mmCIF file of C-alpha atoms in Angstrom:
data_model
loop_
_atom_site.group_PDB
_atom_site.id
_atom_site.type_symbol
_atom_site.label_atom_id
_atom_site.label_comp_id
_atom_site.label_asym_id
_atom_site.label_seq_id
_atom_site.Cartn_x
_atom_site.Cartn_y
_atom_site.Cartn_z
ATOM 1 C CA MET A 1348 3.117 83.518 -6.429
ATOM 2 C CA GLU A 1349 3.449 87.088 -7.575
ATOM 3 C CA ILE A 1350 0.973 89.676 -6.266
ATOM 4 C CA TYR A 1351 0.503 92.701 -8.426
ATOM 5 C CA GLY A 1352 -0.161 96.186 -7.148
ATOM 6 C CA SER A 1353 1.671 95.722 -3.807
ATOM 7 C CA SER A 1354 5.274 96.620 -2.835
ATOM 8 C CA SER A 1355 7.216 97.181 0.444
ATOM 9 C CA SER A 1356 10.786 97.841 1.694
ATOM 10 C CA ILE A 1357 12.522 96.626 4.872
ATOM 11 C CA GLN A 1358 15.534 98.356 6.521
ATOM 12 C CA ALA A 1359 18.057 95.903 7.902
ATOM 13 C CA TYR A 1360 20.617 96.798 10.597
ATOM 14 C CA ASP A 1361 23.183 94.989 12.691
ATOM 15 C CA THR A 1362 24.156 96.298 16.172
ATOM 16 C CA ASN A 1363 27.262 94.108 16.103
ATOM 17 C CA ARG A 1364 28.687 96.175 13.268
ATOM 18 C CA LEU A 1365 28.798 99.415 15.209
ATOM 19 C CA ILE A 1366 32.413 100.476 15.771
ATOM 20 C CA ILE A 1367 32.855 102.180 19.155
ATOM 21 C CA SER A 1368 36.231 103.532 20.200
ATOM 22 C CA ASP A 1369 37.617 102.706 23.613
ATOM 23 C CA ILE A 1370 35.746 104.166 26.591
ATOM 24 C CA PRO A 1371 37.954 104.194 29.703
ATOM 25 C CA ARG A 1372 36.788 102.142 32.648
ATOM 26 C CA LEU A 1373 38.345 104.733 34.945
ATOM 27 C CA LEU A 1374 36.752 108.173 34.969
ATOM 28 C CA ILE A 1375 38.008 111.306 36.685
ATOM 29 C CA ILE A 1376 35.589 113.947 37.935
ATOM 30 C CA ASN A 1377 35.450 117.039 35.693
ATOM 31 C CA ARG A 1378 37.789 115.455 33.132
ATOM 32 C CA PRO A 1379 36.071 115.123 29.714
ATOM 33 C CA VAL A 1380 35.619 111.607 28.348
ATOM 34 C CA GLU A 1381 35.654 111.304 24.564
ATOM 35 C CA PHE A 1382 34.806 108.435 22.208
ATOM 36 C CA THR A 1383 33.530 107.896 18.680
ATOM 37 C CA ILE A 1384 30.815 105.691 17.178
ATOM 38 C CA ASP A 1385 30.877 104.600 13.530
ATOM 39 C CA LEU A 1386 27.476 103.564 12.148
ATOM 40 C CA SER A 1387 28.522 103.296 8.506
ATOM 41 C CA LYS A 1388 28.415 99.485 8.438
ATOM 42 C CA ALA A 1389 25.533 98.977 10.861
ATOM 43 C CA GLY A 1390 22.699 100.225 8.689
ATOM 44 C CA LYS A 1391 20.224 102.993 9.342
ATOM 45 C CA GLY A 1392 18.669 103.573 12.716
ATOM 46 C CA GLN A 1393 18.320 105.596 15.880
ATOM 47 C CA LEU A 1394 21.196 105.803 18.369
ATOM 48 C CA GLU A 1395 20.392 106.205 22.072
ATOM 49 C CA GLY A 1396 22.567 106.690 25.177
ATOM 50 C CA SER A 1397 22.135 106.824 28.938
ATOM 51 C CA ILE A 1398 24.491 109.702 29.755
ATOM 52 C CA PRO A 1399 24.268 113.468 29.100
ATOM 53 C CA LYS A 1400 26.617 114.165 26.264
ATOM 54 C CA GLN A 1401 27.626 116.428 23.432
ATOM 55 C CA VAL A 1402 27.536 114.940 19.952
ATOM 56 C CA LYS A 1403 29.511 116.192 16.968
ATOM 57 C CA PRO A 1404 28.854 114.681 13.514
ATOM 58 C CA LEU A 1405 32.056 113.702 11.724
ATOM 59 C CA GLY A 1406 30.406 112.704 8.432
ATOM 60 C CA ASN A 1407 29.914 109.304 6.795
ATOM 61 C CA SER A 1408 27.721 108.185 9.722
ATOM 62 C CA LYS A 1409 30.482 108.793 12.282
ATOM 63 C CA PHE A 1410 29.937 110.738 15.490
ATOM 64 C CA HIS A 1411 32.146 112.148 18.222
ATOM 65 C CA PHE A 1412 30.744 111.984 21.788
ATOM 66 C CA THR A 1413 31.904 113.925 24.829
ATOM 67 C CA PHE A 1414 30.625 113.776 28.389
ATOM 68 C CA ILE A 1415 31.973 115.077 31.693
ATOM 69 C CA PRO A 1416 31.475 113.007 34.875
ATOM 70 C CA LEU A 1417 30.352 115.299 37.688
ATOM 71 C CA LEU A 1418 29.447 112.928 40.533
ATOM 72 C CA ASN A 1419 31.691 110.725 42.633
ATOM 73 C CA GLU A 1420 29.844 107.512 41.861
ATOM 74 C CA SER A 1421 29.924 104.698 39.341
ATOM 75 C CA HIS A 1422 28.627 105.589 35.881
ATOM 76 C CA MET A 1423 26.581 103.077 33.891
ATOM 77 C CA ILE A 1424 27.015 103.729 30.194
ATOM 78 C CA SER A 1425 24.316 102.305 27.924
ATOM 79 C CA ILE A 1426 24.294 102.544 24.111
ATOM 80 C CA LYS A 1427 21.316 101.320 22.092
ATOM 81 C CA PHE A 1428 20.754 101.179 18.351
ATOM 82 C CA ASN A 1429 17.142 101.069 17.210
ATOM 83 C CA GLY A 1430 16.141 100.180 20.748
ATOM 84 C CA HIS A 1431 18.529 97.232 21.005
ATOM 85 C CA GLN A 1432 21.464 97.192 23.400
ATOM 86 C CA VAL A 1433 24.830 97.284 21.649
ATOM 87 C CA SER A 1434 27.120 94.347 22.432
ATOM 88 C CA GLY A 1435 29.364 95.055 25.435
ATOM 89 C CA PHE A 1436 26.883 97.496 26.960
ATOM 90 C CA PRO A 1437 25.727 98.575 29.447
ATOM 91 C CA ARG A 1438 29.238 99.129 30.797
ATOM 92 C CA GLN A 1439 30.070 100.267 34.315
ATOM 93 C CA CYS A 1440 32.854 102.823 34.740
ATOM 94 C CA GLN A 1441 34.380 103.705 38.073
ATOM 95 C CA ILE A 1442 35.067 107.252 39.234
ATOM 96 C CA ILE A 1443 38.504 107.910 40.688
ATOM 97 C CA THR A 1444 39.475 110.998 42.680
ATOM 98 C CA SER A 1445 42.621 112.022 44.492
ATOM 99 C CA ASP A 1446 40.947 110.762 47.682
ATOM 100 C CA ASN A 1447 40.793 107.260 46.182
ATOM 101 C CA VAL A 1448 44.522 107.152 45.468
ATOM 102 C CA LYS A 1449 46.863 106.367 48.365
ATOM 103 C CA ILE A 1450 50.610 106.507 47.760
ATOM 104 C CA ARG A 1451 52.926 105.711 50.655
ATOM 105 C CA GLY A 1452 56.558 104.888 51.256
ATOM 106 C CA PRO A 1453 60.068 106.380 51.536
ATOM 107 C CA SER A 1454 60.179 107.228 47.823
ATOM 108 C CA LEU A 1455 57.946 110.222 48.497
ATOM 109 C CA ASN A 1456 60.870 111.885 50.286
ATOM 110 C CA PRO A 1457 64.248 112.779 48.725
ATOM 111 C CA ILE A 1458 66.354 109.662 48.227
ATOM 112 C CA LEU A 1459 70.038 108.962 48.655
ATOM 113 C CA VAL A 1460 71.675 108.122 45.308
ATOM 114 C CA GLY A 1461 72.394 104.410 44.939
ATOM 115 C CA THR A 1462 69.944 103.398 47.687
ATOM 116 C CA GLN A 1463 67.053 101.088 46.846
ATOM 117 C CA THR A 1464 63.708 102.614 47.728
ATOM 118 C CA TRP A 1465 60.023 101.804 47.317
ATOM 119 C CA PHE A 1466 56.471 103.078 47.470
ATOM 120 C CA THR A 1467 53.028 101.493 47.372
ATOM 121 C CA ILE A 1468 49.928 102.572 45.445
ATOM 122 C CA ASP A 1469 46.417 101.658 46.453
ATOM 123 C CA ILE A 1470 43.322 102.768 44.504
ATOM 124 C CA LEU A 1471 39.974 102.225 46.172
ATOM 125 C CA HIS A 1472 37.699 99.734 44.356
ATOM 126 C CA ASN A 1473 40.083 99.226 41.452
ATOM 127 C CA ASP A 1474 42.086 96.320 40.105
ATOM 128 C CA LEU A 1475 45.773 97.229 40.226
ATOM 129 C CA SER A 1476 46.936 94.456 37.906
ATOM 130 C CA ASP A 1477 46.612 96.879 34.962
ATOM 131 C CA LEU A 1478 48.509 99.687 36.704
ATOM 132 C CA HIS A 1479 51.754 100.531 34.891
ATOM 133 C CA VAL A 1480 54.556 102.509 36.533
ATOM 134 C CA THR A 1481 57.259 104.299 34.565
ATOM 135 C CA ILE A 1482 60.062 106.400 36.047
ATOM 136 C CA PHE A 1483 62.114 108.954 34.111
ATOM 137 C CA THR A 1484 65.554 109.999 35.335
ATOM 138 C CA PRO A 1485 66.795 113.619 35.476
ATOM 139 C CA THR A 1486 68.403 112.976 32.064
ATOM 140 C CA ASN A 1487 65.054 111.652 30.727
ATOM 141 C CA GLU A 1488 66.095 108.003 30.596
ATOM 142 C CA GLN A 1489 63.308 105.532 31.293
ATOM 143 C CA LEU A 1490 63.470 103.166 34.264
ATOM 144 C CA ASN A 1491 61.269 100.103 34.559
ATOM 145 C CA PRO A 1492 60.923 99.422 38.275
ATOM 146 C CA SER A 1493 59.962 96.079 39.746
ATOM 147 C CA THR A 1494 56.359 95.785 40.964
ATOM 148 C CA LEU A 1495 54.557 93.373 43.264
ATOM 149 C CA LEU A 1496 50.885 93.181 44.265
ATOM 150 C CA THR A 1497 50.593 93.101 48.046
ATOM 151 C CA SER A 1498 47.836 93.498 50.624
ATOM 152 C CA ASP A 1499 48.805 97.179 50.888
ATOM 153 C CA GLY A 1500 48.544 97.772 47.140
ATOM 154 C CA LEU A 1501 51.039 97.681 44.312
ATOM 155 C CA ARG A 1502 54.602 97.898 45.656
ATOM 156 C CA VAL A 1503 57.156 99.603 43.401
ATOM 157 C CA ASP A 1504 60.892 99.101 44.029
ATOM 158 C CA TRP A 1505 63.576 101.136 42.295
ATOM 159 C CA THR A 1506 67.032 102.663 42.771
ATOM 160 C CA PRO A 1507 68.036 106.231 41.762
ATOM 161 C CA SER A 1508 71.433 106.347 40.070
ATOM 162 C CA GLU A 1509 71.999 110.088 39.651
ATOM 163 C CA ILE A 1510 71.335 113.370 41.414
ATOM 164 C CA GLY A 1511 68.262 115.342 40.422
ATOM 165 C CA THR A 1512 64.499 115.124 39.953
ATOM 166 C CA TYR A 1513 62.785 111.883 38.894
ATOM 167 C CA ILE A 1514 59.320 111.927 37.278
ATOM 168 C CA ILE A 1515 57.012 108.991 38.098
ATOM 169 C CA HIS A 1516 54.043 108.188 35.837
ATOM 170 C CA LEU A 1517 51.136 106.006 37.014
ATOM 171 C CA ILE A 1518 48.947 104.725 34.172
ATOM 172 C CA LEU A 1519 45.751 102.709 34.746
ATOM 173 C CA TYR A 1520 43.756 101.402 31.761
ATOM 174 C CA GLY A 1521 45.882 103.639 29.559
ATOM 175 C CA TYR A 1522 45.138 106.843 31.494
ATOM 176 C CA SER A 1523 47.040 108.810 34.119
ATOM 177 C CA ILE A 1524 45.484 108.574 37.564
ATOM 178 C CA PRO A 1525 44.998 111.697 39.751
ATOM 179 C CA GLY A 1526 48.330 112.873 41.137
ATOM 180 C CA SER A 1527 50.300 111.426 38.212
ATOM 181 C CA PRO A 1528 52.923 112.236 37.277
ATOM 182 C CA PHE A 1529 54.670 113.219 40.498
ATOM 183 C CA SER A 1530 58.314 114.001 41.190
ATOM 184 C CA VAL A 1531 60.896 112.931 43.770
ATOM 185 C CA LYS A 1532 64.429 114.157 44.300
ATOM 186 C CA SER A 1533 67.653 112.243 44.706
ATOM 187 C CA TYR A 1534 70.783 113.606 46.356
ATOM 188 C CA ASP A 1535 74.374 112.664 47.154
ATOM 189 C CA PRO A 1536 75.713 114.169 50.405
ATOM 190 C CA LYS A 1537 79.294 113.352 49.409
ATOM 191 C CA LYS A 1538 79.086 115.985 46.672
ATOM 192 C CA ILE A 1539 77.919 118.771 48.952
ATOM 193 C CA LEU A 1540 80.481 121.546 49.143
ATOM 194 C CA ILE A 1541 80.559 124.671 51.277
ATOM 195 C CA ILE A 1542 82.464 127.562 49.727
ATOM 196 C CA PRO A 1543 83.425 129.998 52.525
ATOM 197 C CA PRO A 1544 84.063 133.709 52.012
ATOM 198 C CA ILE A 1545 87.544 134.683 50.851
ATOM 199 C CA ASN A 1546 88.056 137.417 53.435
ATOM 200 C CA ASP A 1547 88.075 137.117 57.214
ATOM 201 C CA SER A 1548 84.683 137.284 58.889
ATOM 202 C CA THR A 1549 84.068 139.743 61.685
ATOM 203 C CA ILE A 1550 81.204 140.266 64.112
ATOM 204 C CA GLY A 1551 78.478 142.662 63.066
ATOM 205 C CA GLU A 1552 79.234 142.228 59.355
ATOM 206 C CA PRO A 1553 77.135 139.903 57.137
ATOM 207 C CA VAL A 1554 78.877 136.620 56.385
ATOM 208 C CA LYS A 1555 78.085 134.997 53.027
ATOM 209 C CA PHE A 1556 79.021 131.559 51.785
ATOM 210 C CA LEU A 1557 77.837 129.234 49.031
ATOM 211 C CA LEU A 1558 76.292 125.799 49.293
ATOM 212 C CA ASP A 1559 76.607 124.056 45.930
ATOM 213 C CA GLN A 1560 74.138 121.238 46.586
ATOM 214 C CA PRO A 1561 70.416 122.109 46.741
ATOM 215 C CA HIS A 1562 69.341 118.753 48.204
ATOM 216 C CA VAL A 1563 70.065 119.541 51.836
ATOM 217 C CA ALA A 1564 67.092 119.330 54.156
ATOM 218 C CA TYR A 1565 68.466 121.040 57.238
ATOM 219 C CA VAL A 1566 71.007 123.825 57.757
ATOM 220 C CA HIS A 1567 71.687 125.749 60.908
ATOM 221 C CA ILE A 1568 74.534 127.679 62.490
ATOM 222 C CA THR A 1569 75.400 127.777 66.181
ATOM 223 C CA ILE A 1570 77.992 129.250 68.481
ATOM 224 C CA ASN A 1571 78.241 128.250 72.137
ATOM 225 C CA GLY A 1572 74.902 126.451 71.752
ATOM 226 C CA ILE A 1573 73.154 129.585 70.415
ATOM 227 C CA GLN A 1574 71.409 129.197 67.077
ATOM 228 C CA ILE A 1575 72.021 132.083 64.671
ATOM 229 C CA PRO A 1576 69.294 133.261 62.245
ATOM 230 C CA LEU A 1577 70.151 132.221 58.702
ATOM 231 C CA VAL A 1578 68.904 133.422 55.316
ATOM 232 C CA ALA A 1579 69.103 131.075 52.312
ATOM 233 C CA ILE A 1580 68.713 132.427 48.767
ATOM 234 C CA ARG A 1581 68.445 129.974 45.877
ATOM 235 C CA ARG A 1582 70.410 131.100 42.854
ATOM 236 C CA HIS A 1583 69.747 130.418 39.163
ATOM 237 C CA ASP A 1584 72.440 127.690 39.053
ATOM 238 C CA ASP A 1585 70.756 125.760 41.912
ATOM 239 C CA THR A 1586 73.384 126.798 44.432
ATOM 240 C CA PHE A 1587 72.363 128.502 47.653
ATOM 241 C CA LEU A 1588 73.733 131.747 49.022
ATOM 242 C CA LEU A 1589 73.622 131.494 52.812
ATOM 243 C CA LYS A 1590 73.885 134.634 54.917
ATOM 244 C CA PHE A 1591 74.080 135.303 58.628
ATOM 245 C CA ARG A 1592 75.258 138.111 60.887
ATOM 246 C CA PRO A 1593 77.599 136.872 63.642
ATOM 247 C CA ILE A 1594 76.943 138.260 67.107
ATOM 248 C CA LEU A 1595 79.982 136.832 68.885
ATOM 249 C CA ALA A 1596 83.564 136.129 67.968
ATOM 250 C CA GLY A 1597 84.624 132.501 67.987
ATOM 251 C CA ASP A 1598 84.098 129.258 66.111
ATOM 252 C CA TYR A 1599 80.703 128.863 64.505
ATOM 253 C CA LEU A 1600 79.412 125.383 63.689
ATOM 254 C CA ILE A 1601 77.660 124.947 60.352
ATOM 255 C CA ILE A 1602 75.471 121.856 60.603
ATOM 256 C CA LEU A 1603 73.986 120.199 57.516
ATOM 257 C CA LYS A 1604 71.649 117.208 57.597
ATOM 258 C CA ASP A 1605 70.066 115.183 54.834
ATOM 259 C CA TYR A 1606 66.387 114.334 54.472
ATOM 260 C CA ILE A 1607 66.543 111.383 56.852
ATOM 261 C CA GLY A 1608 68.174 113.457 59.566
ATOM 262 C CA GLN A 1609 71.738 112.218 59.156
ATOM 263 C CA LEU A 1610 74.709 114.568 59.273
ATOM 264 C CA ILE A 1611 76.273 115.356 55.922
ATOM 265 C CA PRO A 1612 79.812 113.862 55.777
ATOM 266 C CA GLY A 1613 82.333 116.346 57.163
ATOM 267 C CA CYS A 1614 79.812 118.108 59.403
ATOM 268 C CA PRO A 1615 79.813 120.097 61.498
ATOM 269 C CA TYR A 1616 81.936 122.618 59.617
ATOM 270 C CA ASN A 1617 84.044 124.943 61.744
ATOM 271 C CA PHE A 1618 83.777 128.567 60.666
ATOM 272 C CA PRO A 1619 85.874 131.164 62.593
ATOM 273 C CA VAL A 1620 84.639 134.697 63.214
ATOM 274 C CA TYR A 1621 86.689 137.254 65.092
ATOM 275 C CA ASN A 1622 86.334 140.706 66.608
ATOM 276 C CA PRO A 1623 89.171 143.019 65.510
ATOM 277 C CA ASN A 1624 88.185 145.599 68.127
ATOM 278 C CA GLY A 1625 88.147 143.140 70.989
ATOM 279 C CA THR A 1626 91.893 143.214 71.705
ATOM 280 C CA HIS A 1627 93.452 145.893 73.855
ATOM 281 C CA ILE A 1628 96.494 146.553 76.014
ATOM 282 C CA GLU A 1629 95.741 146.929 79.679
ATOM 283 C CA PRO A 1630 96.915 150.191 81.286
ATOM 284 C CA PHE A 1631 100.620 150.068 82.116
ATOM 285 C CA ASN A 1632 103.463 152.308 83.211
ATOM 286 C CA ARG A 1633 105.348 153.524 80.153
ATOM 287 C CA LEU A 1634 108.419 154.103 82.328
ATOM 288 C CA GLN A 1635 109.673 150.761 83.616
ATOM 289 C CA SER A 1636 112.732 149.240 85.206
ATOM 290 C CA ILE A 1637 115.192 147.728 82.803
ATOM 291 C CA ASN A 1638 115.028 144.566 84.897
ATOM 292 C CA ASP A 1639 111.285 144.148 84.577
ATOM 293 C CA CYS A 1640 109.780 145.444 81.330
ATOM 294 C CA HIS A 1641 106.353 144.001 80.608
ATOM 295 C CA PHE A 1642 102.756 144.753 79.698
ATOM 296 C CA ILE A 1643 99.540 142.724 79.449
ATOM 297 C CA CYS A 1644 97.290 142.279 76.426
ATOM 298 C CA ASN A 1645 93.645 141.322 76.730
ATOM 299 C CA ILE A 1646 92.106 139.225 73.935
ATOM 300 C CA ASP A 1647 88.713 138.572 75.475
ATOM 301 C CA ASN A 1648 86.064 137.351 72.964
ATOM 302 C CA VAL A 1649 88.072 138.069 69.849
ATOM 303 C CA GLY A 1650 88.052 134.624 68.257
ATOM 304 C CA GLN A 1651 90.893 132.378 67.224
ATOM 305 C CA GLY A 1652 93.964 133.878 65.637
ATOM 306 C CA LYS A 1653 97.710 134.332 65.824
ATOM 307 C CA PHE A 1654 99.276 136.841 68.188
ATOM 308 C CA PHE A 1655 102.370 138.766 66.996
ATOM 309 C CA VAL A 1656 104.769 140.889 69.037
ATOM 310 C CA MET A 1657 107.788 142.745 67.593
ATOM 311 C CA ILE A 1658 110.086 144.801 69.854
ATOM 312 C CA TYR A 1659 112.868 146.929 68.340
ATOM 313 C CA ASP A 1660 116.176 148.183 69.743
ATOM 314 C CA PRO A 1661 116.173 151.930 70.529
ATOM 315 C CA LEU A 1662 119.128 152.648 68.218
ATOM 316 C CA LYS A 1663 119.153 149.898 65.615
ATOM 317 C CA PRO A 1664 116.407 148.165 63.571
ATOM 318 C CA ILE A 1665 117.021 144.957 65.464
ATOM 319 C CA ARG A 1666 114.270 142.849 66.977
ATOM 320 C CA ILE A 1667 114.562 142.077 70.681
ATOM 321 C CA PRO A 1668 113.468 138.612 71.893
ATOM 322 C CA CYS A 1669 110.419 138.582 74.110
ATOM 323 C CA GLN A 1670 108.532 136.094 76.223
ATOM 324 C CA ILE A 1671 104.781 135.533 75.844
ATOM 325 C CA GLN A 1672 103.010 134.018 78.832
ATOM 326 C CA ASN A 1673 99.355 133.045 79.050
ATOM 327 C CA LEU A 1674 98.029 134.362 82.343
ATOM 328 C CA SER A 1675 94.508 133.109 81.646
ATOM 329 C CA LYS A 1676 92.372 132.183 78.692
ATOM 330 C CA ASN A 1677 92.052 135.792 77.544
ATOM 331 C CA ARG A 1678 95.102 137.561 79.100
ATOM 332 C CA ILE A 1679 98.658 137.456 77.779
ATOM 333 C CA ARG A 1680 101.783 138.860 79.495
ATOM 334 C CA ILE A 1681 104.556 140.103 77.202
ATOM 335 C CA SER A 1682 107.972 140.712 78.768
ATOM 336 C CA PHE A 1683 111.494 141.311 77.523
ATOM 337 C CA LEU A 1684 114.980 142.071 78.837
ATOM 338 C CA PRO A 1685 116.339 145.333 77.407
ATOM 339 C CA SER A 1686 120.045 145.391 76.598
ATOM 340 C CA LYS A 1687 120.340 149.083 77.329
ATOM 341 C CA ILE A 1688 118.451 152.080 78.630
ATOM 342 C CA GLY A 1689 116.201 153.701 76.056
ATOM 343 C CA THR A 1690 112.812 153.904 74.405
ATOM 344 C CA TYR A 1691 111.690 150.669 72.790
ATOM 345 C CA LYS A 1692 109.251 150.572 69.918
ATOM 346 C CA ILE A 1693 106.699 147.746 70.167
ATOM 347 C CA TYR A 1694 104.295 146.447 67.534
ATOM 348 C CA ILE A 1695 101.479 144.135 68.654
ATOM 349 C CA ALA A 1696 99.076 142.549 66.197
ATOM 350 C CA TYR A 1697 96.320 139.955 66.307
ATOM 351 C CA ARG A 1698 95.337 138.308 63.006
ATOM 352 C CA ASN A 1699 97.627 140.841 61.289
ATOM 353 C CA ILE A 1700 95.643 143.793 62.665
ATOM 354 C CA PRO A 1701 97.592 146.150 64.993
ATOM 355 C CA ILE A 1702 96.240 146.329 68.514
ATOM 356 C CA ASN A 1703 95.219 149.872 69.435
ATOM 357 C CA GLY A 1704 95.792 150.710 65.767
ATOM 358 C CA LYS A 1705 99.498 151.664 66.105
ATOM 359 C CA CYS A 1706 102.757 150.863 67.864
ATOM 360 C CA ILE A 1707 103.482 151.667 71.511
ATOM 361 C CA TYR A 1708 106.631 153.039 73.154
ATOM 362 C CA LEU A 1709 108.159 151.850 76.403
ATOM 363 C CA LEU A 1710 110.973 153.678 78.205
ATOM 364 C CA CYS A 1711 113.232 151.329 80.100
ATOM 365 C CA LYS A 1712 115.870 152.624 82.529
#
């Protein structure tokens, strides 16, 4: 039956036709969370929410929402349309902080190239089955490590194949967790090379040498059990300039260890330092019997090196044979048998440096 003089209108809506973009289940304190809601197919009505938020109209009944979690506690997100709860809400989202994430294992330290390594990840109050791990090599190639859920968390096994820095990404519910990505280094001790100085090294003068491999954890220099202060300067090409000032002549030991405390192959390196002013001729009589011509040279604390003696005939440029006798560790006796009476010219050198700075003369009669 038709009733005249009366009319009315009814607004229809459907909460199931709201389109809400993905809201992460995992929230990070102070990190903005953004999502959109599209009401264009749901009809007219009032939209309500349970969290403080900023709303930006996008037009055509679409809105952009932003909120920032500030408390370390679960957040219950409720969205209502015309007083009715939207399907899938309320939804509980967990807060994750760096304190909730525990990463352990040998992979956190520099790793030997070609050696299988591992680490575990545990996130408090979170399901790790959706945690995805991706590793990028120093040349930006992607590695897909093997993973296994254990009582200690998600175990990740992988093997570095080249020297350099690896970047590890940890993604949970499509978002990076706190501390991700992080980096680890890989090294190869067989490729470490020490480049010594070209010239001889002497006490009191700075000694410089290059280390062409930056992935060395431990370097020190000793002589006679004494550790020498060392300065390491990293250069732009990732080599290191190492400097020290020797205090004694002798053989210095350069000791290199990797990150697990093992000696680098070839260590310790032997590095000689000498004292050119440490050699001298002990006082002697410059007038000696032709039957017993000798003198003594002292080489105390001068370092390793070759000892040279050249004795010349008084009249001709002919070398006279001589005998060199070790009296003790640091004293050498030089003797010769003159063929005639006269003044003999004698050159003595240690490591090609003349002792006393010039030749000496010995009169034999």
